Short mmCIF file of C-alpha atoms in Angstrom, two decimals:
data_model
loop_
_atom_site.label_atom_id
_atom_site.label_comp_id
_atom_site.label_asym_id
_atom_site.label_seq_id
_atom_site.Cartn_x
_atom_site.Cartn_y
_atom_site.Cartn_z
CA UNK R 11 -14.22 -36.36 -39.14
CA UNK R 12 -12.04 -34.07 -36.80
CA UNK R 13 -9.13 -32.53 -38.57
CA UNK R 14 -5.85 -32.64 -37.37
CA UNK R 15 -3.69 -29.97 -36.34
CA UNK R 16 -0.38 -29.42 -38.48
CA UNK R 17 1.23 -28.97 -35.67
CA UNK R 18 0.98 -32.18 -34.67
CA UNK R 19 3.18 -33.26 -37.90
CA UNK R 20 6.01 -32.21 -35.58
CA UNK R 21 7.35 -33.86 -32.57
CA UNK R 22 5.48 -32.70 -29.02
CA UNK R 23 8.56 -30.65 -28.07
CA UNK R 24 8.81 -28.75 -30.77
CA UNK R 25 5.35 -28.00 -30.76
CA UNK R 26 5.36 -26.82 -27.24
CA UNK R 27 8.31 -24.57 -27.96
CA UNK R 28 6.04 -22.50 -31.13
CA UNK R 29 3.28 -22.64 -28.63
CA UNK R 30 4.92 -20.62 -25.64
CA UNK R 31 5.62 -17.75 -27.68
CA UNK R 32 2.13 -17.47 -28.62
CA UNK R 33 -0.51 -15.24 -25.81
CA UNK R 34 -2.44 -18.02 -24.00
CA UNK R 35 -5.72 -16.93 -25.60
CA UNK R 36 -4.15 -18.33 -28.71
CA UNK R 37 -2.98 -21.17 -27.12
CA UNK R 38 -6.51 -21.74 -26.47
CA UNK R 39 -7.87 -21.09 -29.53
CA UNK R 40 -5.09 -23.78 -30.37
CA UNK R 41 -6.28 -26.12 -28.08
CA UNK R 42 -9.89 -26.24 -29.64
CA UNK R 43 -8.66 -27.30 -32.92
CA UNK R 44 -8.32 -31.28 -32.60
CA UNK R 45 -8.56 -33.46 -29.26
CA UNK R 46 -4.96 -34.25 -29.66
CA UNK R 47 -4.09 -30.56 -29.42
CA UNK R 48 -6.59 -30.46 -26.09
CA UNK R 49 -3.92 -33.06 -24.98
CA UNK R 50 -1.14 -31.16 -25.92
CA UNK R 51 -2.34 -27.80 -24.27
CA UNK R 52 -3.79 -29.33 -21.07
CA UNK R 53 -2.04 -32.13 -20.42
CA UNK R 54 -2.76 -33.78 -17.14
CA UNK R 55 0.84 -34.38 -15.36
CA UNK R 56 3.02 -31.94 -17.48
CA UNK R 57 3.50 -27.97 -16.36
CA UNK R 58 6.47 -27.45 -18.80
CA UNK R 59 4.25 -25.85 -21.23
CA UNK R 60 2.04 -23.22 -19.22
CA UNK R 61 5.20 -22.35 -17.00
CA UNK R 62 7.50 -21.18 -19.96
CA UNK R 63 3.74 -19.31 -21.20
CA UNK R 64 3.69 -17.51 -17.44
CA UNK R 65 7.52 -16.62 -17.71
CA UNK R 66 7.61 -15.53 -21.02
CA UNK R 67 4.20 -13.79 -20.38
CA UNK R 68 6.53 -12.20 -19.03
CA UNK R 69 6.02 -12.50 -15.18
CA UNK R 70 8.56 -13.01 -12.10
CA UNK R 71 9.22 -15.97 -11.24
CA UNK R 72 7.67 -17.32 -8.01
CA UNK R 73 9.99 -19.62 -7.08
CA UNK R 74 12.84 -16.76 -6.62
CA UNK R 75 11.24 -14.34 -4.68
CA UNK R 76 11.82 -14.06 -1.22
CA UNK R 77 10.26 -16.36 1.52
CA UNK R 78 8.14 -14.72 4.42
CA UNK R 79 8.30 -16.16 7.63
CA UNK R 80 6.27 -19.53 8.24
CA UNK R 81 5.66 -19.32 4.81
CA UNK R 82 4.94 -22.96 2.92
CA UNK R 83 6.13 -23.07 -1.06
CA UNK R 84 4.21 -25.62 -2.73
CA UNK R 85 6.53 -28.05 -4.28
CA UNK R 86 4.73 -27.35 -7.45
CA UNK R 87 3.07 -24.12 -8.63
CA UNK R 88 -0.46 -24.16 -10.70
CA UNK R 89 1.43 -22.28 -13.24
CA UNK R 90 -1.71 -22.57 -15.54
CA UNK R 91 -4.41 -21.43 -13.07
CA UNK R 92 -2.30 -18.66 -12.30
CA UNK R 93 -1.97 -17.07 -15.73
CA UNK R 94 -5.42 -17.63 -16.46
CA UNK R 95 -6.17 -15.46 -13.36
CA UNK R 96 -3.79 -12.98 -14.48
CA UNK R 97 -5.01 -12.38 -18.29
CA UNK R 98 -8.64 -12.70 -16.73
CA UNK R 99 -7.50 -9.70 -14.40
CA UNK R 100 -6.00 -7.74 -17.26
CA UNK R 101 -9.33 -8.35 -19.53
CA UNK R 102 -11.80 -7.33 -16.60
CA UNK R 103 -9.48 -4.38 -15.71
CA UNK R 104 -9.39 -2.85 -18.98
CA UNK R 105 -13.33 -3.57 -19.98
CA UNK R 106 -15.63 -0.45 -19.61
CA UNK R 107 -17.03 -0.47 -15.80
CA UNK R 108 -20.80 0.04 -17.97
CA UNK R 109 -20.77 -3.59 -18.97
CA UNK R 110 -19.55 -4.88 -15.34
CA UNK R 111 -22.18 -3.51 -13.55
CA UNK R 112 -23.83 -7.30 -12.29
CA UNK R 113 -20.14 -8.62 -12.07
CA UNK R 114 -18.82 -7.52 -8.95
CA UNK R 115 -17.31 -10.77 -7.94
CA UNK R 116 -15.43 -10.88 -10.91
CA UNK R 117 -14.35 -7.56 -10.02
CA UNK R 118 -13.11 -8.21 -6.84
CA UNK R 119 -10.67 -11.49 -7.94
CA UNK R 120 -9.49 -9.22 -10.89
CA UNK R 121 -8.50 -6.68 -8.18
CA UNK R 122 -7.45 -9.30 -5.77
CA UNK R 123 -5.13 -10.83 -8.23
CA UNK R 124 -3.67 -7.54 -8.83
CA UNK R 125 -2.77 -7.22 -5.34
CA UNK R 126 -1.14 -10.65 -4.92
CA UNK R 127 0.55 -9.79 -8.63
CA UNK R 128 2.30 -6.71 -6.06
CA UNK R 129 2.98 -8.70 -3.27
CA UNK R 130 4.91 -11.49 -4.84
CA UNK R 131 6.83 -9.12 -7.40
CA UNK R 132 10.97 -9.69 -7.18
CA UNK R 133 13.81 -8.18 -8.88
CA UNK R 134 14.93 -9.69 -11.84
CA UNK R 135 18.94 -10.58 -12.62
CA UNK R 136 21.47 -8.07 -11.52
CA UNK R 137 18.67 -5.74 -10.49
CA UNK R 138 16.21 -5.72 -13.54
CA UNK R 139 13.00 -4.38 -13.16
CA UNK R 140 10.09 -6.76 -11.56
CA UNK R 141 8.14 -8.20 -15.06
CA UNK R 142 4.85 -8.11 -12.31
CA UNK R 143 4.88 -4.40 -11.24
CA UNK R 144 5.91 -3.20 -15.23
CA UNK R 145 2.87 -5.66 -15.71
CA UNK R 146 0.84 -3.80 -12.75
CA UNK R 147 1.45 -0.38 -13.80
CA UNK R 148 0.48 -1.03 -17.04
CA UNK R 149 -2.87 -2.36 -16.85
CA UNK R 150 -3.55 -0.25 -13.71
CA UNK R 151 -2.91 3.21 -16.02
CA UNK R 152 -4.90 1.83 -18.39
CA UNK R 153 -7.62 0.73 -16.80
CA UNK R 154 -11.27 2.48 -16.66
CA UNK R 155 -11.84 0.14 -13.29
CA UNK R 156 -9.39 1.84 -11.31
CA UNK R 157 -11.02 4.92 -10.77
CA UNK R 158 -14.59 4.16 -11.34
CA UNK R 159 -16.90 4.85 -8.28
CA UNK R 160 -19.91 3.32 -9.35
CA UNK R 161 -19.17 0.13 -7.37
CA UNK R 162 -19.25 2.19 -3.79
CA UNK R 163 -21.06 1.33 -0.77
CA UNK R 164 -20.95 1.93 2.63
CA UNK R 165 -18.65 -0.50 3.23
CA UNK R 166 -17.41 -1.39 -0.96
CA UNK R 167 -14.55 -4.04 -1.02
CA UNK R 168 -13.71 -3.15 -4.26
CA UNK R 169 -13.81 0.43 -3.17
CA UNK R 170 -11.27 -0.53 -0.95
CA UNK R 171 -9.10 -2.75 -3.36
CA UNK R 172 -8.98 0.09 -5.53
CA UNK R 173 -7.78 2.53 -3.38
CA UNK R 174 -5.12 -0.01 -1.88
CA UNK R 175 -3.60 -0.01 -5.41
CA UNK R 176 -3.90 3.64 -6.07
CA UNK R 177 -1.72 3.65 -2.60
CA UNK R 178 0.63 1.55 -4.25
CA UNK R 179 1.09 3.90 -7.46
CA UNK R 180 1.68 6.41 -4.79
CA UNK R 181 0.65 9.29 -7.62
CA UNK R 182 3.63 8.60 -10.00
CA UNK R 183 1.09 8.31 -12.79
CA UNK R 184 0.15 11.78 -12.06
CA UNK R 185 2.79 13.62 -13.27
CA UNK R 186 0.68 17.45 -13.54
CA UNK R 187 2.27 18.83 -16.43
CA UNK R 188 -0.86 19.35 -18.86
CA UNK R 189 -3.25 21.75 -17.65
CA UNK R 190 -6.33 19.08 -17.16
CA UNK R 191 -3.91 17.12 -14.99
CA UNK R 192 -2.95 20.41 -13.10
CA UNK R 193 -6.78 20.75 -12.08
CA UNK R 194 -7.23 16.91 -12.07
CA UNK R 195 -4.24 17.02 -9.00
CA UNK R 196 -5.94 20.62 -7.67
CA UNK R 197 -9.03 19.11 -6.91
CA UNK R 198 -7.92 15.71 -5.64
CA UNK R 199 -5.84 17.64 -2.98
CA UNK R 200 -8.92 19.43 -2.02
CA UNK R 201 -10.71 15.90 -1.12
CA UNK R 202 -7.61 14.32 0.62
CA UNK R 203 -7.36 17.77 2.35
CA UNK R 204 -10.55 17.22 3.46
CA UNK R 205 -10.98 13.79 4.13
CA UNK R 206 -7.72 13.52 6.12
CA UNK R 207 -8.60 16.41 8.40
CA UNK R 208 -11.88 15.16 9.37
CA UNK R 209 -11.52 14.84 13.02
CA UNK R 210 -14.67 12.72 13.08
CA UNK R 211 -12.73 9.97 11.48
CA UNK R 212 -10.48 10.01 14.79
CA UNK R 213 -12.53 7.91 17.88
CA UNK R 214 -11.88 5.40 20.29
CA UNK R 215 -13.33 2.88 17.81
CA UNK R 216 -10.83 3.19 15.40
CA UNK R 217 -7.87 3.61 17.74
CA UNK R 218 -7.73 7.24 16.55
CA UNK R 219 -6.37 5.70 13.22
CA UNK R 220 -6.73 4.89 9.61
CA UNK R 221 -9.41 2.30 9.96
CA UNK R 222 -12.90 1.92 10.08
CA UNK R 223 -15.51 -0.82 11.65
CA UNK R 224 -17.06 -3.28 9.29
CA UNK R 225 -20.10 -5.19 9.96
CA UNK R 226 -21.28 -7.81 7.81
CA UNK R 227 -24.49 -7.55 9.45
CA UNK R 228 -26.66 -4.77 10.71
CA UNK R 229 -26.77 -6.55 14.05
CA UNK R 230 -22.79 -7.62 14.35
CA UNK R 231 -20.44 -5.89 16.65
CA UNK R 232 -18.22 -5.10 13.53
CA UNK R 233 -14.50 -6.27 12.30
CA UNK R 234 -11.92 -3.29 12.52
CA UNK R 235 -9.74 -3.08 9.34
CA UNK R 236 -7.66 -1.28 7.46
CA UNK R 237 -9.19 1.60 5.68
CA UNK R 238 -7.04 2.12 2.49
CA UNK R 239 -9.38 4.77 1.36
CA UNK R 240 -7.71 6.97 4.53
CA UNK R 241 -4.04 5.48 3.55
CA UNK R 242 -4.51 6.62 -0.02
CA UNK R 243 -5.76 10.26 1.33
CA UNK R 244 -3.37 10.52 3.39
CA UNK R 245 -0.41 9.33 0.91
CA UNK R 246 -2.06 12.00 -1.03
CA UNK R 247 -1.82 14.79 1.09
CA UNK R 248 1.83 14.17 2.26
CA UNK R 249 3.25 13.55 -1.63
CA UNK R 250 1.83 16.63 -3.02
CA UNK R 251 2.95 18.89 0.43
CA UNK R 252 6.31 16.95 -0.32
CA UNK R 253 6.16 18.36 -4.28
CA UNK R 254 5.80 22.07 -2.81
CA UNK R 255 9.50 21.72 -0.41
CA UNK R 256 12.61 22.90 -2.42
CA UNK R 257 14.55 20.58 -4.68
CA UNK R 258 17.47 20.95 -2.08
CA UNK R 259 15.64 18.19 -0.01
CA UNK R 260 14.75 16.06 -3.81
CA UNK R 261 17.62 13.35 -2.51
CA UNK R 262 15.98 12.74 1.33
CA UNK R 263 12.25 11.42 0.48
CA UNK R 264 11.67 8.04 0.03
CA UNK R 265 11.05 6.57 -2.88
CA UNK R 266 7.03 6.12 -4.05
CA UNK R 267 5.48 3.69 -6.50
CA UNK R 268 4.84 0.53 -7.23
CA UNK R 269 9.11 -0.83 -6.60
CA UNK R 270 8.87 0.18 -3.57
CA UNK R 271 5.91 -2.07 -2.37
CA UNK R 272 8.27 -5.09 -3.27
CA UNK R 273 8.44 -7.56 0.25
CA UNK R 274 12.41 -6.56 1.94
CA UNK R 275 13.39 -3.87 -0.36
CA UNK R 276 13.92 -1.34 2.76
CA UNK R 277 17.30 -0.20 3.45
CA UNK R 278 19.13 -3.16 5.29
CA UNK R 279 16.15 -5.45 5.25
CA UNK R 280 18.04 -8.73 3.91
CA UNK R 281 20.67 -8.12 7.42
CA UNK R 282 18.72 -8.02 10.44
CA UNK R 283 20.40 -6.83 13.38
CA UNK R 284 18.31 -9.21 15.42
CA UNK R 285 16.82 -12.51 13.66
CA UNK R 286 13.45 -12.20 16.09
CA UNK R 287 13.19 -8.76 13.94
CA UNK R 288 10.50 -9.87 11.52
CA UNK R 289 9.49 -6.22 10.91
CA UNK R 290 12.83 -4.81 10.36
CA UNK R 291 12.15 -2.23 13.60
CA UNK R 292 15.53 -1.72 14.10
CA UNK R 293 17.59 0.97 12.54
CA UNK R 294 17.21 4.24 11.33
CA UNK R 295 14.12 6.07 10.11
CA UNK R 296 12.78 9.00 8.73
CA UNK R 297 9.14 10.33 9.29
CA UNK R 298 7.45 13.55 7.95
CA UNK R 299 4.71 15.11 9.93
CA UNK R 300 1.98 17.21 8.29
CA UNK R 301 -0.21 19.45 10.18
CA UNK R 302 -3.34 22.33 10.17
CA UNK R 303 -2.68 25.15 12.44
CA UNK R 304 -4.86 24.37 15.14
CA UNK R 305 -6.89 27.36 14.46
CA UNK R 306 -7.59 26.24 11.04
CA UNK R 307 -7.98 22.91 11.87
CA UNK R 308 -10.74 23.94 14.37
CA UNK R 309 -12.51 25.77 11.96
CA UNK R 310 -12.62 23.67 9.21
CA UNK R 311 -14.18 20.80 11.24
CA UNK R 312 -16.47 23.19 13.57
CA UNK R 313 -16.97 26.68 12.19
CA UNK R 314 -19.95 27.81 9.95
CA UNK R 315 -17.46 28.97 7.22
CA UNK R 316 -19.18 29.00 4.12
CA UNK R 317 -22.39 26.75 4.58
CA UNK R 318 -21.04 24.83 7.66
CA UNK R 319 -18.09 22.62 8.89
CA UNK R 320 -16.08 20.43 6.64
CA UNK R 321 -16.69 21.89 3.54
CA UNK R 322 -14.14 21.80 0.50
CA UNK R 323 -14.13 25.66 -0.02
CA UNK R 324 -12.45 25.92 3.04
CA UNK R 325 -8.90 25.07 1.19
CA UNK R 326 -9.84 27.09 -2.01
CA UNK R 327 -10.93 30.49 -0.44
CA UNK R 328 -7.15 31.57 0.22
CA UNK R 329 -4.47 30.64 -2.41
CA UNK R 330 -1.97 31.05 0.09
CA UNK R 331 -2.94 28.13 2.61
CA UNK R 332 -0.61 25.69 3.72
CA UNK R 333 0.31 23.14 5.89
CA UNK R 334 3.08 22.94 7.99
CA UNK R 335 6.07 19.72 7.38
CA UNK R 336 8.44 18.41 9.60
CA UNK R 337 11.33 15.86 9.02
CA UNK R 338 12.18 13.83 11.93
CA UNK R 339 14.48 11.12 12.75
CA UNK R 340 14.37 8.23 14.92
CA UNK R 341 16.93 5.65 15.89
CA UNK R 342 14.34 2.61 17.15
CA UNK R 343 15.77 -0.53 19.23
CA UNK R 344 13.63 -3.99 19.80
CA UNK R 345 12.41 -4.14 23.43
CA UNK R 346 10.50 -7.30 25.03
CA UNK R 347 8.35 -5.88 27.34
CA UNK R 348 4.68 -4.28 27.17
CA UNK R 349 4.62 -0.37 26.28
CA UNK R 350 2.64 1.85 27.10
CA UNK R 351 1.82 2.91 23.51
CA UNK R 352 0.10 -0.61 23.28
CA UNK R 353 -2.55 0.52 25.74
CA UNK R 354 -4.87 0.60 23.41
CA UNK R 355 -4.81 -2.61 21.96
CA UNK R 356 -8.27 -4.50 22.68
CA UNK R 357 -9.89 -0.93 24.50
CA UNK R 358 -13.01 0.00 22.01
CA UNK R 359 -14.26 -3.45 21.81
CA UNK R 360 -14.31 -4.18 18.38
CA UNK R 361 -12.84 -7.34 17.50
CA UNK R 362 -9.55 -7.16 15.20
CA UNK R 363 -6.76 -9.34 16.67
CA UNK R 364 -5.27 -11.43 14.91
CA UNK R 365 -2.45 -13.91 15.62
CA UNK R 366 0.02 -15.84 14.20
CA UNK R 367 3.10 -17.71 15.80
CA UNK R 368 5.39 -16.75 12.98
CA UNK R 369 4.74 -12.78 13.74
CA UNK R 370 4.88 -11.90 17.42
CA UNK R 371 3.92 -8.80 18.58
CA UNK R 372 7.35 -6.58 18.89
CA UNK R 373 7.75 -3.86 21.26
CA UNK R 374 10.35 -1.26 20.37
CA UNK R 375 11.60 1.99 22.00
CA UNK R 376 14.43 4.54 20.81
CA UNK R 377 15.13 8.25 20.14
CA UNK R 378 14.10 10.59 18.04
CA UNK R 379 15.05 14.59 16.75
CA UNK R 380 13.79 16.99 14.62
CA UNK R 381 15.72 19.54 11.98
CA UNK R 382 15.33 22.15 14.32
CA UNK R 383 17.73 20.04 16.69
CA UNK R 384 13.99 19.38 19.06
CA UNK R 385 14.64 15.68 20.80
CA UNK R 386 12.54 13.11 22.50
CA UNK R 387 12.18 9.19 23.01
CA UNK R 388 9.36 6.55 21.17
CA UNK R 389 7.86 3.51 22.40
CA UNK R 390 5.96 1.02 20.58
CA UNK R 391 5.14 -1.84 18.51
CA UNK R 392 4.64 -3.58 15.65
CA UNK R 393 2.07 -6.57 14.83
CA UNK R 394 0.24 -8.65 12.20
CA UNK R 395 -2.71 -6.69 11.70
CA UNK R 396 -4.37 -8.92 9.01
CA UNK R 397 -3.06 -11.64 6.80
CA UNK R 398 -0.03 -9.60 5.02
CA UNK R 399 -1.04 -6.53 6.32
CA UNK R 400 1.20 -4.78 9.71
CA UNK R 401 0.00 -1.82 12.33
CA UNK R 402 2.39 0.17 13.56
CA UNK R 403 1.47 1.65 16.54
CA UNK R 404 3.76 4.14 18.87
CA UNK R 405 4.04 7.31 21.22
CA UNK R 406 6.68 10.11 20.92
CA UNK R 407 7.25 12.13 23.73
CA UNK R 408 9.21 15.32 22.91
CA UNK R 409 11.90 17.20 25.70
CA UNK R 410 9.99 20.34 27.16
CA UNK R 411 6.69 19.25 25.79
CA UNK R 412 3.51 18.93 27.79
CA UNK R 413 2.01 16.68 25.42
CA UNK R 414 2.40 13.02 23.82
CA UNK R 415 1.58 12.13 20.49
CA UNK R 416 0.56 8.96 19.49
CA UNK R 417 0.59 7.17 15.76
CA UNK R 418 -1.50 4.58 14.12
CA UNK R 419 0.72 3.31 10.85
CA UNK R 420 0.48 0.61 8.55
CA UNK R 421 2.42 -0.74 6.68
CA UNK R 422 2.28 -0.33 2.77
CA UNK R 423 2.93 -2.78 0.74
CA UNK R 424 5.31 -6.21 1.49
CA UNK R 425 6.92 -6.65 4.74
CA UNK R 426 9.74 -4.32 5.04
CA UNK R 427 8.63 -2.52 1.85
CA UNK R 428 10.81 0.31 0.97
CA UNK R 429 7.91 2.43 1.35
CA UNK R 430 7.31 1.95 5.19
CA UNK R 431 4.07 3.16 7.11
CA UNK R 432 1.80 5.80 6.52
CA UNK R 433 -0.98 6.91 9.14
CA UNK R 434 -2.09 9.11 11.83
CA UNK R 435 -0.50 11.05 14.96
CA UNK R 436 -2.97 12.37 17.72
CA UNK R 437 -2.78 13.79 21.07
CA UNK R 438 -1.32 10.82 23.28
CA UNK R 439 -4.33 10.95 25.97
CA UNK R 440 -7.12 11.62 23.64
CA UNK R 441 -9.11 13.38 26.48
CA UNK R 442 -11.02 16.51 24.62
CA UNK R 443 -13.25 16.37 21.90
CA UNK R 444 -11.42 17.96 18.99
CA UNK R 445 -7.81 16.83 19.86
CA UNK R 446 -5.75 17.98 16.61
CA UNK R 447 -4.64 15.04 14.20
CA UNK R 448 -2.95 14.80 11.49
CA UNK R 449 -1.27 12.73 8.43
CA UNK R 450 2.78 11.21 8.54
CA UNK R 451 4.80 9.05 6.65
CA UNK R 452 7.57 7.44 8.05
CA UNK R 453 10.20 5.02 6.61
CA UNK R 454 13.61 3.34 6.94
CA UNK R 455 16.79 5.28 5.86
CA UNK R 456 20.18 4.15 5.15
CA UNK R 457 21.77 7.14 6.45
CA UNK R 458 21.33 10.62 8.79
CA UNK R 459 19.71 13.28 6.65
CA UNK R 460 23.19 15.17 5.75
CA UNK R 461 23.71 18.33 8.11
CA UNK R 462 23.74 20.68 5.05
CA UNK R 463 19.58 20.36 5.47
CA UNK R 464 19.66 21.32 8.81
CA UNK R 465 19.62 25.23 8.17
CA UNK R 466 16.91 24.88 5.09
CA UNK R 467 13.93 25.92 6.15
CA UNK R 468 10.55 23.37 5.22
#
């Protein structure tokens, strides 16, 4: 004869209040005890109990965060599915990779959910951290997952997904003060280095940009999208060159890390100038440049340095090598009309567009200056690249300068993420082989960068 639980000696409600202090794997482990406490658990038209679980888990609360455009809430949430996905995620994320090896699907929904955990996260009351990034951060430093390449393929979604989160850290769990991470950071520059300042990742296929053609099939004409691999290399490259400027300039970067990935939490996003402004174009912005000497960029990717072009040693050989950084400014305006910095959309013929009423393409245009008081004008614009994911794409022309340069951003993070775009400028007109290229960051700024900067040299 089944026993009963003891806790059903006490009225439902009380029961369900012991029970949502408890972790939902003892909850379930409760559950199995008695049929009646199956009921009780998993009952079939009451949320009450698995919502106060989720909240007190703790996570944000979905129903506060902030509404995209077009987007449907569902009058009710699956509170239990959705903490079951969660402490799924957190078990498969912090299992050794060894014993995932045949469980790559289940990989990719723990990363997945990860993701979504980002892209939903709010602040809590009177601006209290977000319960989902403290959650993210957590199980992402901990994890063995994160890092571990043995899942890598030409073409490795979970490759990707993991990268995509590491761009979300943005290296503030990397803090270099021991000597292994010292070496750890060392060599990781190196690869960025390396893999950012490839100039055969730059082609007409790829818009010249940080993306890469997919193809399901050996015989399809591929999918461009988003390579997060190049985002994280480049977010790489441009945080530790920002590490190396003087602590005069600490108060002028933007902010990295997982809070800033949270959906409108750039400067001025919750009072749009314009309410057709869905990507929060307008307004002021900041945007560092990094750049190779041309002469070292040419022979890194062509010379026979050491064994041939592209290799590694190329950045260890002389302790004093550097790349040059420039802080810009630009003041960018909505415009309706076609640009010609969207020239390129559709040209290489790989299928990517994607469209949805709710995000129209916007075409912008403004002015822009450099520390060294160098001015020019931008033109551009913004669209829905992917499902949640946005391409910047724009031209700055400088005064007195025979050349163009274009830019290929995307957006990381939520729409109108504190963190902005990251991605690559090139020569404009793209007409030689070998055009130099080169990593930026750009993002939205409440202010001018104060005039006391203006005679510090980068």
């Amino acid at each position: 004869m089944e026993a009963a639980s003891p806790l059903l000696d006490i009225p439902h409600e009380l029961a369900e209040h012991i029970l949502k202090f408890c972790h939902v794997c003892d909850v379930s482990r409760v559950s199995q005890t008695c049929r009646n406490m199956h009921k009780l658990v998993y009952p079939d038209d009451d949320n009450y109990l698995w919502r106060e679980l989720f909240l007190l888990y703790p996570f944000d609360d979905p129903r506060k965060r902030m509404i995209m455009p077009g987007e449907e809430v569902p009058d009710e949430m699956d509170w239990k599915g959705e903490l079951q996905r969660r402490v799924l995620a957190e078990r498969i994320l912090l299992t050794d990779p060894a014993s995932l090896e045949e469980q790559e699907e289940a990989v990719i929904r723990a990363l997945s959910t990860m993701v979504h955990a980002v892209n939903i996260a709010t602040r809590g009351p009177h601006g209290a951290e977000s319960h989902n990034l403290t959650w993210v951060y957590n199980v992402l430093t901990k994890s063995p997952v994160l890092n571990d390449v043995s899942f890598k393929s030409e073409f490795s979604i979970i490759g990707q997904l993991q990268a995509r989160l590491r761009c979300y850290l943005g290296l503030t769990h990397q803090t270099g003060e021991s000597d292994a991470s010292r070496q750890f950071l060392k060599e990781l520059r190196t690869k960025s280095r390396c893999y950012t300042y490839d100039l055969r990742k730059y082609n007409r296929e790829t818009y010249w940009g940080p993306y890469l053609v997919w193809k399901r099939h050996p015989s399809d004409d591929g999918e461009l999208v988003v390579n997060w691999e190049h985002i994280e290399h480049i977010m790489n490259v441009i945080i530790m060159n920002i590490r190396d400027v003087p602590s005069e300039w600490e108060d002028i970067w933007p902010k990295w890390g997982l809070d800033a990935t949270r959906l409108y939490s750039a400067p001025g996003s919750t009072r749009s100038r314009d309410p057709r402004d869905w990507a929060g174009v307008e307004g002021l912005w900041r945007r560092v440049v990094c750049f190779m000497d041309y002469r070292d960029l040419f022979a890194f990717n062509f010379s026979a340095f050491n064994d041939g072009p592209l290799n590694p040693a190329y950045f260890a050989t002389d302790p004093r090598f550097s790349e040059a950084i420039r802080l810009m400014e630009y003041d960018i305006r909505l415009k309706g009309s076609s640009l010609v910095a969207d020239r390129n959309a559709g040209s290489s013929g790989v299928d990517y567009e994607y469209s949805d009423p709710n995000y129209p393409t916007l075409y912008f245009q403004g002015t822009c200056r450099g520390l060294n008081n160098n001015s020019g004008s931008v033109e551009g614009s913004v669209r829905m690249f992917a499902p949640g994911v946005i391409r910047w794409n724009f031209v700055t022309a400088y005064e007195g300068s025979v050349n163009s340069w274009s830019a290929e951003g995307v957006q990381i993070g939520g729409l109108r993420s504190a963190l902005g775009m990251a991605g690559v400028w090139s020569v404009a007109l793209h007409e030689e082989v070998g055009d130099p290229a080169g990593p930026f960051w750009m993002w939205k700024a409440e202010e001018p960068v104060p005039r006391r900067l203006f005679n510090i040299p980068m």
